CSV table of C-alpha atoms in Angstrom, one decimal:
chain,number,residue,atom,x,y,z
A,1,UNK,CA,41.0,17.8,37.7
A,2,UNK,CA,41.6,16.1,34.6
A,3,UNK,CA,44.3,17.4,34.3
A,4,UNK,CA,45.3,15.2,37.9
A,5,UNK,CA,43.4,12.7,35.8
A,6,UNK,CA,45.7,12.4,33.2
A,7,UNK,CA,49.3,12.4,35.0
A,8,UNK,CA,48.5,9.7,37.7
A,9,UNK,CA,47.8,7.4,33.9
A,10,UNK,CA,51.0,8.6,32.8
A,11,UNK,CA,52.8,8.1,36.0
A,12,UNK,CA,51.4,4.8,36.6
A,13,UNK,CA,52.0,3.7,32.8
A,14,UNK,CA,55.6,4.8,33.3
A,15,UNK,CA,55.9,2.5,36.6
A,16,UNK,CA,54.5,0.0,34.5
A,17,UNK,CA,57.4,-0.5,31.8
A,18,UNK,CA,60.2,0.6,34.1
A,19,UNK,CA,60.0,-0.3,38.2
A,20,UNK,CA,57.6,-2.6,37.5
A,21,UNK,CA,59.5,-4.8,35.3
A,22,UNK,CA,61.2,-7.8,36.3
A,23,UNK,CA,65.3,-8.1,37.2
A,24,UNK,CA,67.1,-8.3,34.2
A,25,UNK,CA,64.2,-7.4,32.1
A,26,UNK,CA,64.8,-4.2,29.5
A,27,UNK,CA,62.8,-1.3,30.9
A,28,UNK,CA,61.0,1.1,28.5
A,29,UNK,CA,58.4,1.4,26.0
A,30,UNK,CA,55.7,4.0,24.6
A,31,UNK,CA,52.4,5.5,26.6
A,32,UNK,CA,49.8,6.8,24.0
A,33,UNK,CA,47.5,9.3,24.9
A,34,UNK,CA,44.1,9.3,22.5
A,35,UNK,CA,40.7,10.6,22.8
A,36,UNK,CA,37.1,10.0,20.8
A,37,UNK,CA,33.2,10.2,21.5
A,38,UNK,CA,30.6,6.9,21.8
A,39,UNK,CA,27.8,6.3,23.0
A,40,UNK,CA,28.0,2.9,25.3
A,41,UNK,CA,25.8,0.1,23.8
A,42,UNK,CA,23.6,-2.2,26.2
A,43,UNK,CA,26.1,-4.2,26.6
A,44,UNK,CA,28.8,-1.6,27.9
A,45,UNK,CA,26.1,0.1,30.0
A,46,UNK,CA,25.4,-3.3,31.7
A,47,UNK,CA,28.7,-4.2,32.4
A,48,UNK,CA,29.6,-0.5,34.0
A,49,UNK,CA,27.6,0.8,36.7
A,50,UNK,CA,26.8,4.7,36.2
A,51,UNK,CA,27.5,4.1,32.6
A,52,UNK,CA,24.1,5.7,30.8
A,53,UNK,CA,23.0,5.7,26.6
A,54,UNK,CA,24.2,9.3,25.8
A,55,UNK,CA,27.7,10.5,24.4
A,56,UNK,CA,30.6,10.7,26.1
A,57,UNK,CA,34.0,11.2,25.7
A,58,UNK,CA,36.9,8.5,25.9
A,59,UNK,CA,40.2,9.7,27.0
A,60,UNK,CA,42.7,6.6,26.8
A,61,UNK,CA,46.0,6.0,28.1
A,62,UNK,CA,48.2,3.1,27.3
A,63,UNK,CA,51.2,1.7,27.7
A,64,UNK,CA,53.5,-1.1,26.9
A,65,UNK,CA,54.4,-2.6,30.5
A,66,UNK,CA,53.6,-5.0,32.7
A,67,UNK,CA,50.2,-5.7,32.4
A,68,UNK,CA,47.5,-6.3,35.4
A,69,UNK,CA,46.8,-10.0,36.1
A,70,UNK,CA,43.0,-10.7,36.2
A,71,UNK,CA,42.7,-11.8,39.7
A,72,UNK,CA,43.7,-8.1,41.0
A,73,UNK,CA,41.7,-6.3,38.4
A,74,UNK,CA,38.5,-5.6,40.5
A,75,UNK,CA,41.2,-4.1,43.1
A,76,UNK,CA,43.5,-1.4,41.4
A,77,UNK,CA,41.1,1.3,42.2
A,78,UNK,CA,41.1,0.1,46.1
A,79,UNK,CA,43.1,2.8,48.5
A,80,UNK,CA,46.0,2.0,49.0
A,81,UNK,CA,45.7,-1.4,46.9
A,82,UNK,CA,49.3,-1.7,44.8
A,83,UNK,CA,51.4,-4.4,43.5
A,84,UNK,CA,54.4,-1.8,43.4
A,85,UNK,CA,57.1,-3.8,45.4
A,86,UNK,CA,59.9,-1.9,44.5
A,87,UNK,CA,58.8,1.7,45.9
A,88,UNK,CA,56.6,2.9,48.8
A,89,UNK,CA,53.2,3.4,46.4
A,90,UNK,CA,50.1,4.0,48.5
A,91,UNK,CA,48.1,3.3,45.2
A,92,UNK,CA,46.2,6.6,45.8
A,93,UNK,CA,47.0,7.4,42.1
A,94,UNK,CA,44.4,5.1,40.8
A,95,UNK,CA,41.4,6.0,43.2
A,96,UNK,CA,42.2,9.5,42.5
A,97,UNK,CA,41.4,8.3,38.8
A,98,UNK,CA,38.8,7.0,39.4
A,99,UNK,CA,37.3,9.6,42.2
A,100,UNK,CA,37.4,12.4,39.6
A,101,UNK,CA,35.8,10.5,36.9
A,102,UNK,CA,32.9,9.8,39.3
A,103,UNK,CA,32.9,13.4,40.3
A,104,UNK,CA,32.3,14.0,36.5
A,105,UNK,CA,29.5,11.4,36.0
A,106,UNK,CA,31.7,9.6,34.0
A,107,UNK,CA,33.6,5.8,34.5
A,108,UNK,CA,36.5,3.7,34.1
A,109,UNK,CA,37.5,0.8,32.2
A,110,UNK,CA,40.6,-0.9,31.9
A,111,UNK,CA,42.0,-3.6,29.3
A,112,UNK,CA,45.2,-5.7,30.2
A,113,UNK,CA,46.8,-8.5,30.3
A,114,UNK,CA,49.6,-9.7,31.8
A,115,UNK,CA,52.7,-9.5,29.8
A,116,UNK,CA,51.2,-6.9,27.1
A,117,UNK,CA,50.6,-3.7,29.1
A,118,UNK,CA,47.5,-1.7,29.4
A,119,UNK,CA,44.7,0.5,28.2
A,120,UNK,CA,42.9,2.5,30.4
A,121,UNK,CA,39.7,4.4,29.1
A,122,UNK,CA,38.1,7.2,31.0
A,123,UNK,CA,34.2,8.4,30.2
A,124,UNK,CA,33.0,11.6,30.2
A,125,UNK,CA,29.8,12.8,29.0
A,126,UNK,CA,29.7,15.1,26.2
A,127,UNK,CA,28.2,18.6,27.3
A,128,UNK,CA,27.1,20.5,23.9
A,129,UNK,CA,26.1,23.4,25.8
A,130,UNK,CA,27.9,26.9,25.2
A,131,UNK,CA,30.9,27.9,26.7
A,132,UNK,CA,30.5,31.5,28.7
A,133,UNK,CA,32.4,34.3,27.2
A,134,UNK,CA,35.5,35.4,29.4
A,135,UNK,CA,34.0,38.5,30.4
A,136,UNK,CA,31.1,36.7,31.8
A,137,UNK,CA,33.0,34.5,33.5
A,138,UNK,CA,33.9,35.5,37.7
A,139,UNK,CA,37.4,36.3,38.6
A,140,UNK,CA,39.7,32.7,39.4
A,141,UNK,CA,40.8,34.4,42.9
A,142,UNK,CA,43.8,32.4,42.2
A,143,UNK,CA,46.0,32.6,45.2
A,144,UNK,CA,50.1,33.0,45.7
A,145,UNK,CA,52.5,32.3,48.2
A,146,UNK,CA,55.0,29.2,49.0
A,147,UNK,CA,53.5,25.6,50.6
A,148,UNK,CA,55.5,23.1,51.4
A,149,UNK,CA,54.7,19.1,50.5
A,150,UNK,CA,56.1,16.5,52.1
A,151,UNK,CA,55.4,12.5,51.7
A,152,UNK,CA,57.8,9.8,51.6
A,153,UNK,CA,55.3,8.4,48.3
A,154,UNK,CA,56.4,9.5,45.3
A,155,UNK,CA,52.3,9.6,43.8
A,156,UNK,CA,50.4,11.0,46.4
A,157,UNK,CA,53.3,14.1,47.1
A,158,UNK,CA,53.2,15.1,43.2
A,159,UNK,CA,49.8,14.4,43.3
A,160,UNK,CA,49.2,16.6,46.3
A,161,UNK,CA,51.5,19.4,45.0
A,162,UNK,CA,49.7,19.4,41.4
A,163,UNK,CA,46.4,20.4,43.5
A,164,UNK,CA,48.2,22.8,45.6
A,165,UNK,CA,49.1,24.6,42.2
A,166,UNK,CA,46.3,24.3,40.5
A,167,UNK,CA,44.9,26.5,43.5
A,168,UNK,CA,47.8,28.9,42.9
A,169,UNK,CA,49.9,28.5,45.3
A,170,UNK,CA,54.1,27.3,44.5
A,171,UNK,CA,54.6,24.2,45.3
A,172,UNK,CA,58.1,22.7,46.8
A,173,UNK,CA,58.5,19.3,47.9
A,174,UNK,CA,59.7,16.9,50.5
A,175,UNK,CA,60.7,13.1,50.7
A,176,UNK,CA,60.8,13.0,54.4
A,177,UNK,CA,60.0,15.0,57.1
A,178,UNK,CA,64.0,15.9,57.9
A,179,UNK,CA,64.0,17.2,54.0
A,180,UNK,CA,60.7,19.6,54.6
A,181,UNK,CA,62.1,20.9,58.7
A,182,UNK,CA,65.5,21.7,56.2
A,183,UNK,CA,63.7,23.9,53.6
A,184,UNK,CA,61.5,25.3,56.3
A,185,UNK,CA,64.0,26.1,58.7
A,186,UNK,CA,66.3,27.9,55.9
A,187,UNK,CA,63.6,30.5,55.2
A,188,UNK,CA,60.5,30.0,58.2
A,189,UNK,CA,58.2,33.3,57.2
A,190,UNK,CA,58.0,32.6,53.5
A,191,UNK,CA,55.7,30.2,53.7
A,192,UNK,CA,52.2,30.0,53.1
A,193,UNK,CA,51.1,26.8,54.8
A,194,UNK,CA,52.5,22.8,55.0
A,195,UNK,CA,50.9,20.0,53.6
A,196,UNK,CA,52.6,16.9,55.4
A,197,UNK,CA,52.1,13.1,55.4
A,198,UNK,CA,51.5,11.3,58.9
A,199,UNK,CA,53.7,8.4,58.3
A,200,UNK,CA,57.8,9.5,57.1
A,201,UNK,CA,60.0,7.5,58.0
A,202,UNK,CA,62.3,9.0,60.6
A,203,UNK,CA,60.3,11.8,61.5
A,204,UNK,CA,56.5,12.2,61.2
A,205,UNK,CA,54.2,14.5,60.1
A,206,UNK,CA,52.9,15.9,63.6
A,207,UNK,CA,56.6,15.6,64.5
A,208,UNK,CA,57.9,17.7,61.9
A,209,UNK,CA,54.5,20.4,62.1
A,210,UNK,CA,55.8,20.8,65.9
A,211,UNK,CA,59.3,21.7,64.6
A,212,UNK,CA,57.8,23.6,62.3
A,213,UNK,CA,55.4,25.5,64.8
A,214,UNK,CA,58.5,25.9,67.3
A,215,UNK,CA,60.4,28.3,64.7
A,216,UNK,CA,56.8,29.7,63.3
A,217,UNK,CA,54.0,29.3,66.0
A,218,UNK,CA,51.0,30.5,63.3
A,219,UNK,CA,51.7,28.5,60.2
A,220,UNK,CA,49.2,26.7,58.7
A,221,UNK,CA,49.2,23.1,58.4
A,222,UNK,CA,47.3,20.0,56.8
A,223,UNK,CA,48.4,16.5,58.3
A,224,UNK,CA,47.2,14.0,55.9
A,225,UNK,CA,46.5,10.1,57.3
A,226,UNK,CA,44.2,7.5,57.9
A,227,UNK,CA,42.6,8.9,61.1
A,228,UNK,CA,39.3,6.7,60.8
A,229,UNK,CA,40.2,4.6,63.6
A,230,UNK,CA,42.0,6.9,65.9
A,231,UNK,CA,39.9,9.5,67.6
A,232,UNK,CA,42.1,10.3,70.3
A,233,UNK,CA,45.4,10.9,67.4
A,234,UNK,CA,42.8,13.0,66.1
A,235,UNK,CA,41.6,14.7,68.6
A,236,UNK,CA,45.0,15.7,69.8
A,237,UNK,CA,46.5,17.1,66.9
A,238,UNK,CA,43.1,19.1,66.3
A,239,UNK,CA,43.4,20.6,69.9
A,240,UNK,CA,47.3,21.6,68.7
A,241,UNK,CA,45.5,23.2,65.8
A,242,UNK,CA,46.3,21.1,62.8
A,243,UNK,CA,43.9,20.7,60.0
A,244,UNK,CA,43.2,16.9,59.0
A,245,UNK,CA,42.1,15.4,55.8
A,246,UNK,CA,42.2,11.7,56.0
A,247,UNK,CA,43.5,9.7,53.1
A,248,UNK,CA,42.1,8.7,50.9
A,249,UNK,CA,40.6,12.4,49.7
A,250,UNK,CA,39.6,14.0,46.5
A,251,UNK,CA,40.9,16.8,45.2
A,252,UNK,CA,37.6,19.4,46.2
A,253,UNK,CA,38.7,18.2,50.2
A,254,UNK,CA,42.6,18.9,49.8
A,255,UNK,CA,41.3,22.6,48.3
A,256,UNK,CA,39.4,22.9,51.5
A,257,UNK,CA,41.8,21.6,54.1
A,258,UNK,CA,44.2,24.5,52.8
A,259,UNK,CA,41.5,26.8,53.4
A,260,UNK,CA,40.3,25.8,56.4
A,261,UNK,CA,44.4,25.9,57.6
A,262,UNK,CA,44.6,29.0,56.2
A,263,UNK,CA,41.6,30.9,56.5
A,264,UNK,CA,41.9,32.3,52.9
A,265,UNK,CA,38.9,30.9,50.5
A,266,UNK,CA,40.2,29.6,47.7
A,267,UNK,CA,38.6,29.7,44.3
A,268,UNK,CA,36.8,26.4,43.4
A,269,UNK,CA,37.0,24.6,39.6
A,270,UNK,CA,34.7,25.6,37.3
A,271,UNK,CA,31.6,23.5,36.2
A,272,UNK,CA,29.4,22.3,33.7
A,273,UNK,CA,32.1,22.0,31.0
C-alpha cells in the first residue's frame, strides 16, 4: 500500500510540471522523494485531525510544478475532485493517498503555492516493535494468472493494475473498452478475471463484460462505478453476475472484489509494521 502511496505522489507531481503547465510554458522539473521521524507539536496536532504526540514517520514528495491555489486546497483529497483540464483525471489518485494513510493511522499535509510547486508529507507512526523472522512468518498465497484492466483514466487503471499485482496476478491494460474486447478476444481462456471501468467512451464496461461473457460465459469480472444512486444499474448487472465495487474504493475492497469474482482468497497485506 505504500507503495500505491508513493506512485500516485509521483504521478501527480509529474502531471504537475508537465500537462499541467500552461501553453507555451517549458514543461519539466525535479520530484524529490525524502523521509525523517517527528513527533508533531501542539500546534501540528491541532491543526491535523487524527494527528497524536508520538513519533511518526514523514515521507515527502515534492515537485517543481504548478502549485495548488489556496482556495482548492481543502478539496484535492475530494473523489473525483481535479483541476486536470487537459486529460480525463478522476482525481482518485489523491483520495487513494490519503485513504491508505488513514488506513495506517497516519495523515496528510500538503504545502503549495501557486507558481512554486508542491510538498506533500505523509505521517506514519513509528512501530519499534520486532519484525517476525521469515520462518515465522505464514505463506503470501500469492496468486498467478492474466487480468485484464481497462479505464479510459490514466490514474485509476495503473492504479488499479498496481493492486492487481501486488495480489499476484499479471496485469495488462486497456484505454477503452474496444482495446480490452481486442486483447481478450485474441486469446479468451488465458485469462484470469477483468477489471473494467463503467464509463469508456465508445463502449462501456457492462458492454464490453457482455462481449466478453459471449466468447467466455464464466469469466470473472469486476465493474467499477459510482453505483450509489442507481439500484436498479446495480441490481441488473449483479443478477448478470458481475461483481461491483463502487468508486471511490480502497485498495483492501479491490483485493476483495477479485475474490469475490473469482472465488480464489487472496492473501491479504501484512500488519503491524
Amino acid at each position: 500500500q505504500i507503495e500505491q502511496l508513493v506512485l500516485n505522489l509521483v504521478i501527480n507531481a509529474e502531471h504537475a510540471m508537465t500537462v499541467m503547465r500552461p501553453s507555451g510554458e517549458k514543461r519539466g522539473g525535479v520530484i524529490r522523494l525524502g523521509i525523517h521521524s517527528l513527533t508533531p507539536d501542539r500546534a501540528a496536532i491541532a491543526a491535523n485531525p487524527g494527528a497524536a504526540e508520538r513519533e511518526y514517520w514523514a515521507l515527502t514528495v515534492s515537485d517543481q510544478g504548478v502549485g495548488i491555489p489556496r482556495h482548492i486546497m481543502n478539496r484535492i483529497f475530494d473523489p473525483f475532485y481535479t483541476t486536470k483540464q487537459h486529460d480525463s483525471s478522476s482525481g482518485l489518485g489523491l483520495a487513494m493517498v490519503h485513504a491508505i494513510a488513514r488506513q495506517h493511522g497516519g495523515f496528510v499535509t500538503v504545502n503549495s503555492e501557486p507558481g512554486a510547486g508542491a510538498e506533500f508529507s505523509i505521517f506514519l507512526p513509528v512501530d519499534r516493535g520486532t519484525v517476525p523472522e521469515a520462518g515465522d512468518r505464514p505463506a503470501a498465497g500469492r496468486k498467478s494468472g492474466l487480468v485484464l484492466v481497462a479505464d479510459d483514466d490514466e490514474i485509476p487503471r495503473d492504479t488499479a493494475a498496481a493492486i492487481v499485482r501486488a495480489l499476484g496476478y499479471e496485469a495488462v491494460v486497456a484505454s477503452s473498452g474496444l482495446e480490452a474486447m481486442r486483447l481478450f478476444a485474441a486469446r479468451p481462456a488465458d485469462w484470469t478475471a477483468a477489471v473494467l471501468d463503467m464509463r469508456m467512451g465508445e463502449l462501456n464496461g457492462d458492454e464490453t463484460a457482455t462481449m466478453m461473457r459471449a466468447l467466455r460465459p464464466e469469466l470473472p469480472v469486476v465493474i467499477v462505478s459510482g453505483f450509489h444512486n442507481d439500484s436498479e444499474r446495480r441490481e441488473r448487472l449483479e443478477a448478470a453476475g458481475f461483481v461491483l465495487l463502487d468508486k471511490p474504493y480502497t485498495i483492501a475492497e479491490l483485493g476483495l472484489a477479485v475474490e469475490r469474482a473469482t472465488g480464489d482468497p487472496v492473501s491479504r497485506p501484512a500488519t503491524g509494521s
